[in-house]
Coordinates of C-alpha atoms in Angstrom, one line a residue:
M1 CA 166.7 117.4 146.7
I2 CA 167.0 119.6 143.6
E3 CA 170.1 119.9 141.4
A4 CA 171.1 123.4 140.6
W5 CA 174.1 125.7 139.8
A6 CA 176.1 126.8 142.8
V7 CA 178.8 129.3 143.8
R8 CA 181.4 127.8 146.2
I9 CA 182.8 130.2 148.8
P10 CA 184.6 129.9 152.1
K11 CA 182.2 129.9 155.1
R12 CA 183.8 133.1 156.5
Q13 CA 182.7 135.0 153.4
G14 CA 179.3 133.4 153.2
E15 CA 177.0 136.2 154.3
E16 CA 178.9 139.0 152.4
R17 CA 178.8 137.0 149.2
R18 CA 175.2 136.0 149.7
Q19 CA 174.2 139.6 150.1
E20 CA 176.2 140.5 146.9
L21 CA 174.4 137.8 144.9
I22 CA 171.1 139.0 146.2
R23 CA 171.9 142.6 145.1
D24 CA 173.0 141.4 141.7
G25 CA 169.9 139.2 141.2
F26 CA 171.7 135.9 140.9
I27 CA 170.6 134.0 144.0
A28 CA 168.1 131.1 143.7
G29 CA 165.8 132.1 146.6
N30 CA 163.8 128.9 146.6
L31 CA 166.8 126.7 147.5
R32 CA 168.7 126.4 150.8
P33 CA 172.5 127.1 150.9
Q34 CA 174.5 123.9 151.7
A35 CA 177.6 123.4 153.8
D36 CA 180.4 121.4 152.2
G37 CA 183.4 121.1 154.6
D38 CA 184.9 124.6 155.1
D39 CA 182.9 125.9 152.1
L40 CA 179.4 127.0 151.5
L41 CA 177.5 126.2 148.3
I42 CA 175.1 129.0 147.4
P43 CA 172.4 128.2 144.8
V44 CA 172.3 130.7 141.9
T45 CA 170.3 131.1 138.7
G46 CA 172.0 130.5 135.4
S47 CA 175.6 129.3 135.2
P48 CA 177.9 132.3 135.7
P49 CA 181.7 131.6 135.6
G50 CA 183.0 129.6 138.6
T51 CA 179.8 127.7 139.3
E52 CA 179.3 124.0 139.7
R53 CA 176.4 121.6 140.0
A54 CA 175.1 120.6 143.5
L55 CA 172.1 119.2 145.3
F56 CA 170.0 121.5 147.4
K57 CA 166.9 121.3 149.7
Q58 CA 164.0 123.3 148.5
M59 CA 163.0 126.1 151.0
Q60 CA 159.4 126.6 152.1
T61 CA 158.2 129.6 150.2
A62 CA 157.0 132.5 152.3
P63 CA 155.0 135.5 151.1
P64 CA 157.4 137.9 149.4
L65 CA 158.5 140.8 151.5
P66 CA 157.8 144.4 150.3
R67 CA 160.4 146.0 148.0
H68 CA 163.4 147.3 150.0
E69 CA 167.1 147.8 150.0
Q70 CA 169.1 146.3 152.7
V71 CA 172.1 148.3 154.0
G72 CA 173.7 146.6 157.1
G73 CA 171.0 146.4 159.8
I74 CA 168.7 148.9 158.0
A75 CA 166.1 148.1 155.4
I76 CA 165.0 151.0 153.2
M77 CA 161.5 150.6 151.8
Q78 CA 160.3 152.0 148.6
E79 CA 156.7 152.6 149.9
N80 CA 155.5 154.2 153.2
D81 CA 154.1 150.9 154.5
P82 CA 154.3 150.4 158.3
R83 CA 152.7 146.9 158.2
G84 CA 155.2 145.8 155.5
A85 CA 158.0 147.3 157.6
E86 CA 156.9 145.1 160.6
R87 CA 157.0 142.0 158.3
I88 CA 160.6 142.8 157.2
L89 CA 161.6 143.3 160.8
A90 CA 160.1 139.9 161.8
A91 CA 161.5 138.1 158.9
R92 CA 165.1 139.3 159.2
P93 CA 166.6 139.0 162.8
S94 CA 169.7 141.0 161.8
T95 CA 167.6 144.0 160.8
H96 CA 167.1 146.6 163.6
T97 CA 165.4 149.4 161.7
V98 CA 163.1 149.9 158.7
L99 CA 163.2 153.3 157.0
Y100 CA 161.3 155.1 154.3
A101 CA 163.1 157.8 152.2
E102 CA 160.8 160.8 152.1
G103 CA 162.6 162.3 149.1
A104 CA 165.6 162.1 146.7
V105 CA 169.2 162.9 147.5
E106 CA 169.3 166.7 148.1
G107 CA 171.4 169.5 149.5
E108 CA 175.1 170.3 149.6
F109 CA 175.9 167.0 151.4
R110 CA 173.8 164.6 149.2
T111 CA 171.7 163.3 152.0
K112 CA 168.1 162.0 152.3
T113 CA 165.4 162.6 154.9
F114 CA 164.1 159.3 156.4
S115 CA 161.1 158.4 158.5
V116 CA 161.3 155.3 160.8
L117 CA 158.6 152.8 160.0
A118 CA 159.6 150.1 162.5
G119 CA 162.4 149.1 164.9
T120 CA 165.1 151.2 166.5
P121 CA 164.7 155.0 165.6
T122 CA 168.1 155.5 164.0
T123 CA 169.8 156.0 160.6
R124 CA 173.1 154.6 161.9
T125 CA 174.3 151.1 161.2
C126 CA 177.2 148.8 160.5
Y127 CA 177.8 147.5 157.0
L128 CA 180.1 144.7 155.9
E129 CA 181.7 144.6 152.5
Y130 CA 184.4 142.1 151.4
G131 CA 185.8 141.9 154.9
Y132 CA 185.7 145.6 155.6
R133 CA 183.5 147.1 158.3
F134 CA 181.9 150.5 157.8
T135 CA 179.9 152.6 160.3
I136 CA 177.4 154.6 158.2
D137 CA 174.7 157.2 159.0
L138 CA 172.3 157.4 156.1
G139 CA 170.8 160.6 157.5
S140 CA 174.0 162.6 157.7
A141 CA 176.3 161.2 155.0
Y142 CA 175.6 159.6 151.6
F143 CA 176.4 155.9 151.2
S144 CA 175.6 153.4 148.5
S145 CA 176.0 149.6 148.9
R146 CA 175.3 149.1 145.2
L147 CA 178.9 150.0 144.1
S148 CA 180.6 147.1 146.0
T149 CA 181.4 145.3 142.8
E150 CA 182.7 148.5 141.2
R151 CA 185.0 149.1 144.1
Q152 CA 186.5 145.7 143.6
R153 CA 186.9 146.4 139.8
I154 CA 188.9 149.5 140.5
R155 CA 191.0 147.7 143.0
S156 CA 191.8 145.0 140.4
M157 CA 192.9 147.7 137.9
M158 CA 195.4 149.2 140.3
N159 CA 199.2 148.8 140.3
D160 CA 200.8 148.4 143.7
G161 CA 201.9 151.7 145.2
E162 CA 199.6 154.1 143.3
A163 CA 198.8 157.6 144.6
V164 CA 195.0 157.9 144.6
C165 CA 192.7 160.8 145.1
D166 CA 189.0 160.3 146.0
M167 CA 187.5 163.7 145.4
F168 CA 184.2 162.9 147.1
C169 CA 185.0 160.1 149.5
G170 CA 182.0 160.0 151.8
V171 CA 182.5 157.6 154.7
G172 CA 185.4 155.9 152.9
P173 CA 184.2 152.8 151.0
F174 CA 186.5 153.4 148.0
P175 CA 189.7 154.6 150.0
I176 CA 189.4 151.7 152.5
T177 CA 188.8 149.1 149.8
L178 CA 191.8 150.4 147.7
A179 CA 194.2 151.1 150.6
N180 CA 196.2 147.9 150.6
R181 CA 197.0 148.3 146.9
A182 CA 197.8 152.0 147.1
G183 CA 200.9 153.9 148.2
W184 CA 198.7 156.6 149.8
I185 CA 195.2 158.0 149.3
L186 CA 193.9 161.5 149.7
A187 CA 190.2 161.2 150.8
C188 CA 188.4 164.5 150.5
D189 CA 184.8 165.5 151.3
K190 CA 183.1 168.8 152.3
N191 CA 180.6 167.1 154.6
P192 CA 182.1 167.1 158.2
H193 CA 179.8 164.2 159.2
A194 CA 181.2 162.1 156.4
I195 CA 184.8 162.9 157.4
H196 CA 184.0 162.1 161.0
L197 CA 182.7 158.7 160.0
L198 CA 185.7 158.2 157.6
I199 CA 188.1 158.6 160.5
E200 CA 186.1 156.2 162.6
N201 CA 186.1 153.6 159.7
L202 CA 189.9 154.1 159.1
A203 CA 190.5 153.1 162.7
T204 CA 188.1 150.2 162.6
N205 CA 189.8 148.7 159.5
R206 CA 193.3 149.6 160.7
T207 CA 194.0 151.6 157.6
G208 CA 197.0 153.9 157.9
N209 CA 197.8 155.2 154.4
V210 CA 194.7 157.3 153.9
L211 CA 194.8 161.1 154.5
P212 CA 191.3 162.5 155.4
M213 CA 190.7 166.0 154.2
L214 CA 187.7 168.2 155.0
G215 CA 187.4 170.6 152.1
D216 CA 186.0 171.6 148.7
A217 CA 187.2 169.3 145.9
A218 CA 187.2 172.3 143.6
R219 CA 190.3 173.6 145.5
L220 CA 192.3 170.4 145.3
G221 CA 194.1 171.4 142.1
E222 CA 195.5 174.5 143.8
I223 CA 196.8 172.5 146.7
F224 CA 198.2 169.3 145.2
G225 CA 198.6 169.7 141.5
E226 CA 199.7 166.8 139.2
R227 CA 200.4 164.1 141.8
F228 CA 198.0 161.2 141.4
D229 CA 197.9 158.0 139.4
R230 CA 194.2 157.6 139.9
V231 CA 191.4 160.0 140.6
L232 CA 187.9 159.0 141.7
M233 CA 184.9 161.2 141.0
N234 CA 181.9 159.5 142.6
L235 CA 179.4 162.4 142.7
P236 CA 177.1 161.2 139.9
L237 CA 174.8 164.3 139.6
I238 CA 177.5 166.9 139.2
A239 CA 180.9 165.2 139.1
H240 CA 181.5 166.3 135.5
Q241 CA 181.6 169.9 136.7
F242 CA 184.9 169.1 138.5
L243 CA 186.6 167.5 135.5
R244 CA 189.1 170.4 135.1
T245 CA 190.3 170.0 138.6
A246 CA 190.6 166.2 138.1
A247 CA 192.7 166.8 135.0
I248 CA 195.1 169.0 137.0
L249 CA 195.4 166.3 139.8
T250 CA 196.1 163.4 137.4
R251 CA 199.6 162.6 136.2
P252 CA 200.2 161.7 132.5
G253 CA 199.3 158.1 132.1
G254 CA 197.0 158.3 135.1
T255 CA 193.3 157.4 135.1
I256 CA 190.2 159.3 136.1
H257 CA 187.0 157.4 137.0
L258 CA 184.0 159.7 136.4
Y259 CA 180.6 158.5 137.7
A260 CA 177.5 160.0 136.1
L261 CA 173.8 159.6 135.8
Q262 CA 172.8 159.9 132.2
E263 CA 169.9 159.5 129.7
R264 CA 171.9 158.5 126.6
E265 CA 175.0 156.5 125.8
G266 CA 178.2 158.7 125.7
E267 CA 176.3 161.7 127.1
Y268 CA 179.5 163.2 128.7
E269 CA 182.1 162.1 126.2
D270 CA 182.2 165.4 124.2
E271 CA 182.6 167.3 127.5
I272 CA 185.4 165.0 128.6
R273 CA 187.3 165.4 125.3
S274 CA 187.0 169.1 125.4
I275 CA 188.7 169.2 128.8
I276 CA 191.1 166.3 128.4
P277 CA 191.6 166.0 124.6
D278 CA 194.5 163.6 124.8
S279 CA 192.7 160.8 126.5
T280 CA 191.4 157.3 126.0
I281 CA 187.8 156.9 127.3
T282 CA 185.9 153.7 128.1
E283 CA 182.3 154.0 129.2
R284 CA 180.6 151.3 131.3
F285 CA 177.0 150.8 132.4
L286 CA 176.7 150.2 136.1
R287 CA 173.0 150.0 136.9
S288 CA 169.5 151.4 136.1
Y289 CA 168.7 154.4 138.2
S290 CA 165.2 155.4 137.1
A291 CA 163.1 155.2 133.9
G292 CA 165.3 156.2 131.0
R293 CA 168.2 157.1 133.3
W294 CA 171.2 155.0 134.3
H295 CA 174.4 155.1 136.4
A296 CA 177.6 155.0 134.3
V297 CA 181.3 155.3 134.8
Y298 CA 183.8 156.8 132.4
D299 CA 187.3 155.4 132.7
I300 CA 189.5 158.2 131.4
R301 CA 193.2 157.5 130.8
R302 CA 195.2 160.8 130.5
D303 CA 197.6 160.0 127.6
L304 CA 199.7 163.2 127.9

């Protein structure tokens, strides 16, 4: 037995939290999680807040799997490696498909083209996040599992009863996560496949205060005006182009969350101040995206 730092979580949340720890790079992969009554002790590296010391059995080390991202039952490989895909499929019983992305996000609907390397020929899967269940189709509507912690951060910032607008909602991860804190949420996207999946996910999660809208986010200011306490702009490549509309949608004292890919700190701050001069701006690093480029979010509080 080996003593190590551990995160204690209820068993019913075990797999979701384990996947989150894997994504964040905290899990100690050489040690086996341990049951303790109704809880599960998951071994982690370092000693982040909320950890404790526990004894674990060491796992037999297997050859490392090829680099990939796990999204529900789909593994997305970084290399076109059919043999590696078969290894992933054999090592992970819950994985039904291994894909290879043939290019970057492109087109009006921010989608990727995939080839199937192993398993069931599909881009559709079910993804679990903090107790919510999402049906996604990676080939027809953009989805990122890497913002799960960010969705929880936004939820923790909210006051009960807020009116929220998600200008680029996709299949609904932000609206469904925030719904039980909000008064109501407008969820807009111009991709009909995304809206179709959003409606399916609203029904699955029994979410009744989200209004799906198929449309162009640039027109929202003409339709709704200054009605929302919080506006989400998760379209990192071009969201800044919609800032004027977001400013029209946001009440004084409300907050805009602008997500962006950038090459230098504060890259969009001058543009934000030129459009929303009376504002308080907080910039946060989210994750590395590529060499010299990272994913950031600007929390913009509209003061007047």
